[in-house]
Amino acid sequence: QVQLVESGGGLVQPGGSLRLSCVASKSISIFYAMGWYRQAPGKQRELVATITSSGNTHYADSVKGRFTISRDNAKNTVYLQMNSLKPEDTAVFYCNASALRAWGIQEYWGQGTQVTVSS
């Protein structure tokens, strides 16, 4: 079993920055992709950004140019640098990891970290 632990959330003013971290209990090289999702109150969970094992990245249109996803395999950690934060970024952010198995794709989720953007 793999555990994902997020950290770095908090309260920040509009225009501010936060960096989220997701530490995995095992080597992240076993995952073909890792990513960040978020869920705002009353809304469905949505994709924020993903990064593959080869370093290819993908971003939701709403965060392009403001957020950057990266990974440090040596530290088993994925990061999400968030700049120019807006009130609409307020949500619980979840780390996700996807592993290819013989039977399909197995996904792992962290417990989430709250990000609140407010003045």
mmCIF file with all atom_site columns, C-alpha atoms in Angstrom:
data_model
loop_
_atom_site.group_PDB
_atom_site.id
_atom_site.type_symbol
_atom_site.label_atom_id
_atom_site.label_alt_id
_atom_site.label_comp_id
_atom_site.label_asym_id
_atom_site.label_entity_id
_atom_site.label_seq_id
_atom_site.pdbx_PDB_ins_code
_atom_site.Cartn_x
_atom_site.Cartn_y
_atom_site.Cartn_z
_atom_site.occupancy
_atom_site.B_iso_or_equiv
_atom_site.pdbx_formal_charge
_atom_site.auth_seq_id
_atom_site.auth_comp_id
_atom_site.auth_asym_id
_atom_site.auth_atom_id
_atom_site.pdbx_PDB_model_num
ATOM 1   C CA . GLN A 1 1   ? 0.000   0.000  0.000   1.00 0.00 ? 1   GLN A CA 1
ATOM 2   C CA . VAL A 1 2   ? 1.168   3.512  -0.762  1.00 0.00 ? 2   VAL A CA 1
ATOM 3   C CA . GLN A 1 3   ? 0.487   6.542  1.384   1.00 0.00 ? 3   GLN A CA 1
ATOM 4   C CA . LEU A 1 4   ? 0.496   10.080 0.028   1.00 0.00 ? 4   LEU A CA 1
ATOM 5   C CA . VAL A 1 5   ? 0.819   12.934 2.499   1.00 0.00 ? 5   VAL A CA 1
ATOM 6   C CA . GLU A 1 6   ? 0.138   16.503 1.410   1.00 0.00 ? 6   GLU A CA 1
ATOM 7   C CA . SER A 1 7   ? 1.321   19.634 3.166   1.00 0.00 ? 7   SER A CA 1
ATOM 8   C CA . GLY A 1 8   ? 1.758   23.329 2.508   1.00 0.00 ? 8   GLY A CA 1
ATOM 9   C CA . GLY A 1 9   ? -1.824  24.515 2.451   1.00 0.00 ? 9   GLY A CA 1
ATOM 10  C CA . GLY A 1 10  ? -3.061  27.504 4.392   1.00 0.00 ? 10  GLY A CA 1
ATOM 11  C CA . LEU A 1 11  ? -4.574  30.949 4.222   1.00 0.00 ? 11  LEU A CA 1
ATOM 12  C CA . VAL A 1 12  ? -3.113  33.402 1.739   1.00 0.00 ? 12  VAL A CA 1
ATOM 13  C CA . GLN A 1 13  ? -4.179  36.777 0.373   1.00 0.00 ? 13  GLN A CA 1
ATOM 14  C CA . PRO A 1 14  ? -5.135  37.194 -3.276  1.00 0.00 ? 14  PRO A CA 1
ATOM 15  C CA . GLY A 1 15  ? -2.023  37.517 -5.392  1.00 0.00 ? 15  GLY A CA 1
ATOM 16  C CA . GLY A 1 16  ? 0.014   35.492 -2.946  1.00 0.00 ? 16  GLY A CA 1
ATOM 17  C CA . SER A 1 17  ? 1.850   32.201 -3.344  1.00 0.00 ? 17  SER A CA 1
ATOM 18  C CA . LEU A 1 18  ? 1.904   28.774 -1.757  1.00 0.00 ? 18  LEU A CA 1
ATOM 19  C CA . ARG A 1 19  ? 3.860   25.617 -2.444  1.00 0.00 ? 19  ARG A CA 1
ATOM 20  C CA . LEU A 1 20  ? 2.170   22.300 -1.837  1.00 0.00 ? 20  LEU A CA 1
ATOM 21  C CA . SER A 1 21  ? 4.154   19.130 -1.260  1.00 0.00 ? 21  SER A CA 1
ATOM 22  C CA . CYS A 1 22  ? 3.096   15.508 -1.614  1.00 0.00 ? 22  CYS A CA 1
ATOM 23  C CA . VAL A 1 23  ? 5.381   12.902 -0.093  1.00 0.00 ? 23  VAL A CA 1
ATOM 24  C CA . ALA A 1 24  ? 4.903   9.261  -1.049  1.00 0.00 ? 24  ALA A CA 1
ATOM 25  C CA . SER A 1 25  ? 5.726   6.353  1.237   1.00 0.00 ? 25  SER A CA 1
ATOM 26  C CA . LYS A 1 26  ? 7.395   4.550  -1.675  1.00 0.00 ? 26  LYS A CA 1
ATOM 27  C CA . SER A 1 27  ? 9.494   5.538  -4.651  1.00 0.00 ? 27  SER A CA 1
ATOM 28  C CA . ILE A 1 28  ? 7.447   7.692  -7.009  1.00 0.00 ? 28  ILE A CA 1
ATOM 29  C CA . SER A 1 29  ? 9.267   6.148  -9.947  1.00 0.00 ? 29  SER A CA 1
ATOM 30  C CA . ILE A 1 30  ? 6.680   3.351  -9.819  1.00 0.00 ? 30  ILE A CA 1
ATOM 31  C CA . PHE A 1 31  ? 3.949   5.789  -10.880 1.00 0.00 ? 31  PHE A CA 1
ATOM 32  C CA . TYR A 1 32  ? 3.471   6.622  -14.530 1.00 0.00 ? 32  TYR A CA 1
ATOM 33  C CA . ALA A 1 33  ? 1.815   9.872  -13.517 1.00 0.00 ? 33  ALA A CA 1
ATOM 34  C CA . MET A 1 34  ? 1.200   11.995 -10.459 1.00 0.00 ? 34  MET A CA 1
ATOM 35  C CA . GLY A 1 35  ? -0.989  14.995 -10.102 1.00 0.00 ? 35  GLY A CA 1
ATOM 36  C CA . TRP A 1 36  ? -2.921  17.496 -8.077  1.00 0.00 ? 36  TRP A CA 1
ATOM 37  C CA . TYR A 1 37  ? -6.692  17.785 -7.982  1.00 0.00 ? 37  TYR A CA 1
ATOM 38  C CA . ARG A 1 38  ? -8.889  20.161 -6.058  1.00 0.00 ? 38  ARG A CA 1
ATOM 39  C CA . GLN A 1 39  ? -12.424 20.271 -4.761  1.00 0.00 ? 39  GLN A CA 1
ATOM 40  C CA . ALA A 1 40  ? -14.186 23.469 -3.824  1.00 0.00 ? 40  ALA A CA 1
ATOM 41  C CA . PRO A 1 41  ? -17.279 23.451 -1.595  1.00 0.00 ? 41  PRO A CA 1
ATOM 42  C CA . GLY A 1 42  ? -20.309 22.259 -3.529  1.00 0.00 ? 42  GLY A CA 1
ATOM 43  C CA . LYS A 1 43  ? -18.269 21.390 -6.604  1.00 0.00 ? 43  LYS A CA 1
ATOM 44  C CA . GLN A 1 44  ? -16.836 18.245 -8.113  1.00 0.00 ? 44  GLN A CA 1
ATOM 45  C CA . ARG A 1 45  ? -13.186 17.344 -7.783  1.00 0.00 ? 45  ARG A CA 1
ATOM 46  C CA . GLU A 1 46  ? -11.252 18.693 -10.746 1.00 0.00 ? 46  GLU A CA 1
ATOM 47  C CA . LEU A 1 47  ? -7.849  18.186 -12.270 1.00 0.00 ? 47  LEU A CA 1
ATOM 48  C CA . VAL A 1 48  ? -5.301  20.917 -11.572 1.00 0.00 ? 48  VAL A CA 1
ATOM 49  C CA . ALA A 1 49  ? -2.036  19.554 -12.957 1.00 0.00 ? 49  ALA A CA 1
ATOM 50  C CA . THR A 1 50  ? -0.298  16.296 -13.766 1.00 0.00 ? 50  THR A CA 1
ATOM 51  C CA . ILE A 1 51  ? 3.259   15.212 -14.394 1.00 0.00 ? 51  ILE A CA 1
ATOM 52  C CA . THR A 1 52  ? 4.373   11.944 -15.958 1.00 0.00 ? 52  THR A CA 1
ATOM 53  C CA . SER A 1 53  ? 7.373   9.831  -15.055 1.00 0.00 ? 53  SER A CA 1
ATOM 54  C CA . SER A 1 54  ? 9.175   11.355 -18.050 1.00 0.00 ? 54  SER A CA 1
ATOM 55  C CA . GLY A 1 55  ? 8.428   14.872 -16.852 1.00 0.00 ? 55  GLY A CA 1
ATOM 56  C CA . ASN A 1 56  ? 5.631   15.831 -19.236 1.00 0.00 ? 56  ASN A CA 1
ATOM 57  C CA . THR A 1 57  ? 3.180   18.208 -17.625 1.00 0.00 ? 57  THR A CA 1
ATOM 58  C CA . HIS A 1 58  ? -0.450  19.134 -18.165 1.00 0.00 ? 58  HIS A CA 1
ATOM 59  C CA . TYR A 1 59  ? -2.429  21.954 -16.588 1.00 0.00 ? 59  TYR A CA 1
ATOM 60  C CA . ALA A 1 60  ? -6.037  22.963 -16.314 1.00 0.00 ? 60  ALA A CA 1
ATOM 61  C CA . ASP A 1 61  ? -6.704  26.104 -18.326 1.00 0.00 ? 61  ASP A CA 1
ATOM 62  C CA . SER A 1 62  ? -7.665  27.961 -15.165 1.00 0.00 ? 62  SER A CA 1
ATOM 63  C CA . VAL A 1 63  ? -4.174  27.600 -13.666 1.00 0.00 ? 63  VAL A CA 1
ATOM 64  C CA . LYS A 1 64  ? -1.919  27.788 -16.730 1.00 0.00 ? 64  LYS A CA 1
ATOM 65  C CA . GLY A 1 65  ? 0.805   30.354 -16.267 1.00 0.00 ? 65  GLY A CA 1
ATOM 66  C CA . ARG A 1 66  ? 0.219   30.548 -12.505 1.00 0.00 ? 66  ARG A CA 1
ATOM 67  C CA . PHE A 1 67  ? 0.836   27.030 -11.202 1.00 0.00 ? 67  PHE A CA 1
ATOM 68  C CA . THR A 1 68  ? 3.840   24.777 -11.755 1.00 0.00 ? 68  THR A CA 1
ATOM 69  C CA . ILE A 1 69  ? 4.000   21.070 -10.990 1.00 0.00 ? 69  ILE A CA 1
ATOM 70  C CA . SER A 1 70  ? 7.336   19.349 -10.437 1.00 0.00 ? 70  SER A CA 1
ATOM 71  C CA . ARG A 1 71  ? 8.722   16.148 -8.994  1.00 0.00 ? 71  ARG A CA 1
ATOM 72  C CA . ASP A 1 72  ? 11.818  15.142 -7.060  1.00 0.00 ? 72  ASP A CA 1
ATOM 73  C CA . ASN A 1 73  ? 12.275  11.400 -7.405  1.00 0.00 ? 73  ASN A CA 1
ATOM 74  C CA . ALA A 1 74  ? 15.087  11.351 -4.856  1.00 0.00 ? 74  ALA A CA 1
ATOM 75  C CA . LYS A 1 75  ? 12.729  12.770 -2.224  1.00 0.00 ? 75  LYS A CA 1
ATOM 76  C CA . ASN A 1 76  ? 9.642   10.834 -3.387  1.00 0.00 ? 76  ASN A CA 1
ATOM 77  C CA . THR A 1 77  ? 7.904   14.182 -3.578  1.00 0.00 ? 77  THR A CA 1
ATOM 78  C CA . VAL A 1 78  ? 5.697   16.068 -6.001  1.00 0.00 ? 78  VAL A CA 1
ATOM 79  C CA . TYR A 1 79  ? 5.254   19.811 -5.659  1.00 0.00 ? 79  TYR A CA 1
ATOM 80  C CA . LEU A 1 80  ? 2.704   22.339 -6.791  1.00 0.00 ? 80  LEU A CA 1
ATOM 81  C CA . GLN A 1 81  ? 3.957   25.917 -6.842  1.00 0.00 ? 81  GLN A CA 1
ATOM 82  C CA . MET A 1 82  ? 0.981   28.243 -6.889  1.00 0.00 ? 82  MET A CA 1
ATOM 83  C CA . ASN A 1 83  ? 1.463   31.919 -7.717  1.00 0.00 ? 83  ASN A CA 1
ATOM 84  C CA . SER A 1 84  ? -0.949  34.782 -8.288  1.00 0.00 ? 84  SER A CA 1
ATOM 85  C CA . LEU A 1 85  ? -3.576  33.001 -6.257  1.00 0.00 ? 85  LEU A CA 1
ATOM 86  C CA . LYS A 1 86  ? -7.198  34.020 -6.653  1.00 0.00 ? 86  LYS A CA 1
ATOM 87  C CA . PRO A 1 87  ? -10.190 33.564 -4.338  1.00 0.00 ? 87  PRO A CA 1
ATOM 88  C CA . GLU A 1 88  ? -11.582 31.027 -6.806  1.00 0.00 ? 88  GLU A CA 1
ATOM 89  C CA . ASP A 1 89  ? -8.551  28.823 -6.128  1.00 0.00 ? 89  ASP A CA 1
ATOM 90  C CA . THR A 1 90  ? -9.927  28.158 -2.655  1.00 0.00 ? 90  THR A CA 1
ATOM 91  C CA . ALA A 1 91  ? -10.378 24.406 -2.314  1.00 0.00 ? 91  ALA A CA 1
ATOM 92  C CA . VAL A 1 92  ? -9.073  21.245 -0.749  1.00 0.00 ? 92  VAL A CA 1
ATOM 93  C CA . PHE A 1 93  ? -6.130  20.104 -2.844  1.00 0.00 ? 93  PHE A CA 1
ATOM 94  C CA . TYR A 1 94  ? -5.487  16.385 -3.226  1.00 0.00 ? 94  TYR A CA 1
ATOM 95  C CA . CYS A 1 95  ? -2.405  14.553 -4.416  1.00 0.00 ? 95  CYS A CA 1
ATOM 96  C CA . ASN A 1 96  ? -2.945  11.654 -6.819  1.00 0.00 ? 96  ASN A CA 1
ATOM 97  C CA . ALA A 1 97  ? -0.657  8.898  -8.050  1.00 0.00 ? 97  ALA A CA 1
ATOM 98  C CA . SER A 1 98  ? -1.415  6.410  -10.818 1.00 0.00 ? 98  SER A CA 1
ATOM 99  C CA . ALA A 1 99  ? 0.317   3.071  -11.228 1.00 0.00 ? 99  ALA A CA 1
ATOM 100 C CA . LEU A 1 100 ? -0.024  0.631  -14.098 1.00 0.00 ? 100 LEU A CA 1
ATOM 101 C CA . ARG A 1 101 ? -0.954  -2.861 -12.962 1.00 0.00 ? 101 ARG A CA 1
ATOM 102 C CA . ALA A 1 102 ? -1.478  -6.033 -14.939 1.00 0.00 ? 102 ALA A CA 1
ATOM 103 C CA . TRP A 1 103 ? -5.242  -5.580 -14.448 1.00 0.00 ? 103 TRP A CA 1
ATOM 104 C CA . GLY A 1 104 ? -5.423  -1.865 -15.083 1.00 0.00 ? 104 GLY A CA 1
ATOM 105 C CA . ILE A 1 105 ? -4.669  1.441  -13.385 1.00 0.00 ? 105 ILE A CA 1
ATOM 106 C CA . GLN A 1 106 ? -4.449  1.713  -9.624  1.00 0.00 ? 106 GLN A CA 1
ATOM 107 C CA . GLU A 1 107 ? -4.887  5.152  -8.135  1.00 0.00 ? 107 GLU A CA 1
ATOM 108 C CA . TYR A 1 108 ? -3.812  6.471  -4.766  1.00 0.00 ? 108 TYR A CA 1
ATOM 109 C CA . TRP A 1 109 ? -5.026  9.624  -3.045  1.00 0.00 ? 109 TRP A CA 1
ATOM 110 C CA . GLY A 1 110 ? -3.784  11.750 -0.201  1.00 0.00 ? 110 GLY A CA 1
ATOM 111 C CA . GLN A 1 111 ? -5.981  13.115 2.559   1.00 0.00 ? 111 GLN A CA 1
ATOM 112 C CA . GLY A 1 112 ? -6.014  16.635 1.150   1.00 0.00 ? 112 GLY A CA 1
ATOM 113 C CA . THR A 1 113 ? -4.761  20.023 2.261   1.00 0.00 ? 113 THR A CA 1
ATOM 114 C CA . GLN A 1 114 ? -6.917  23.145 2.511   1.00 0.00 ? 114 GLN A CA 1
ATOM 115 C CA . VAL A 1 115 ? -6.000  26.221 0.500   1.00 0.00 ? 115 VAL A CA 1
ATOM 116 C CA . THR A 1 116 ? -7.929  29.380 1.275   1.00 0.00 ? 116 THR A CA 1
ATOM 117 C CA . VAL A 1 117 ? -7.394  32.562 -0.711  1.00 0.00 ? 117 VAL A CA 1
ATOM 118 C CA . SER A 1 118 ? -8.991  35.514 1.003   1.00 0.00 ? 118 SER A CA 1
ATOM 119 C CA . SER A 1 119 ? -8.256  39.050 2.105   1.00 0.00 ? 119 SER A CA 1
#
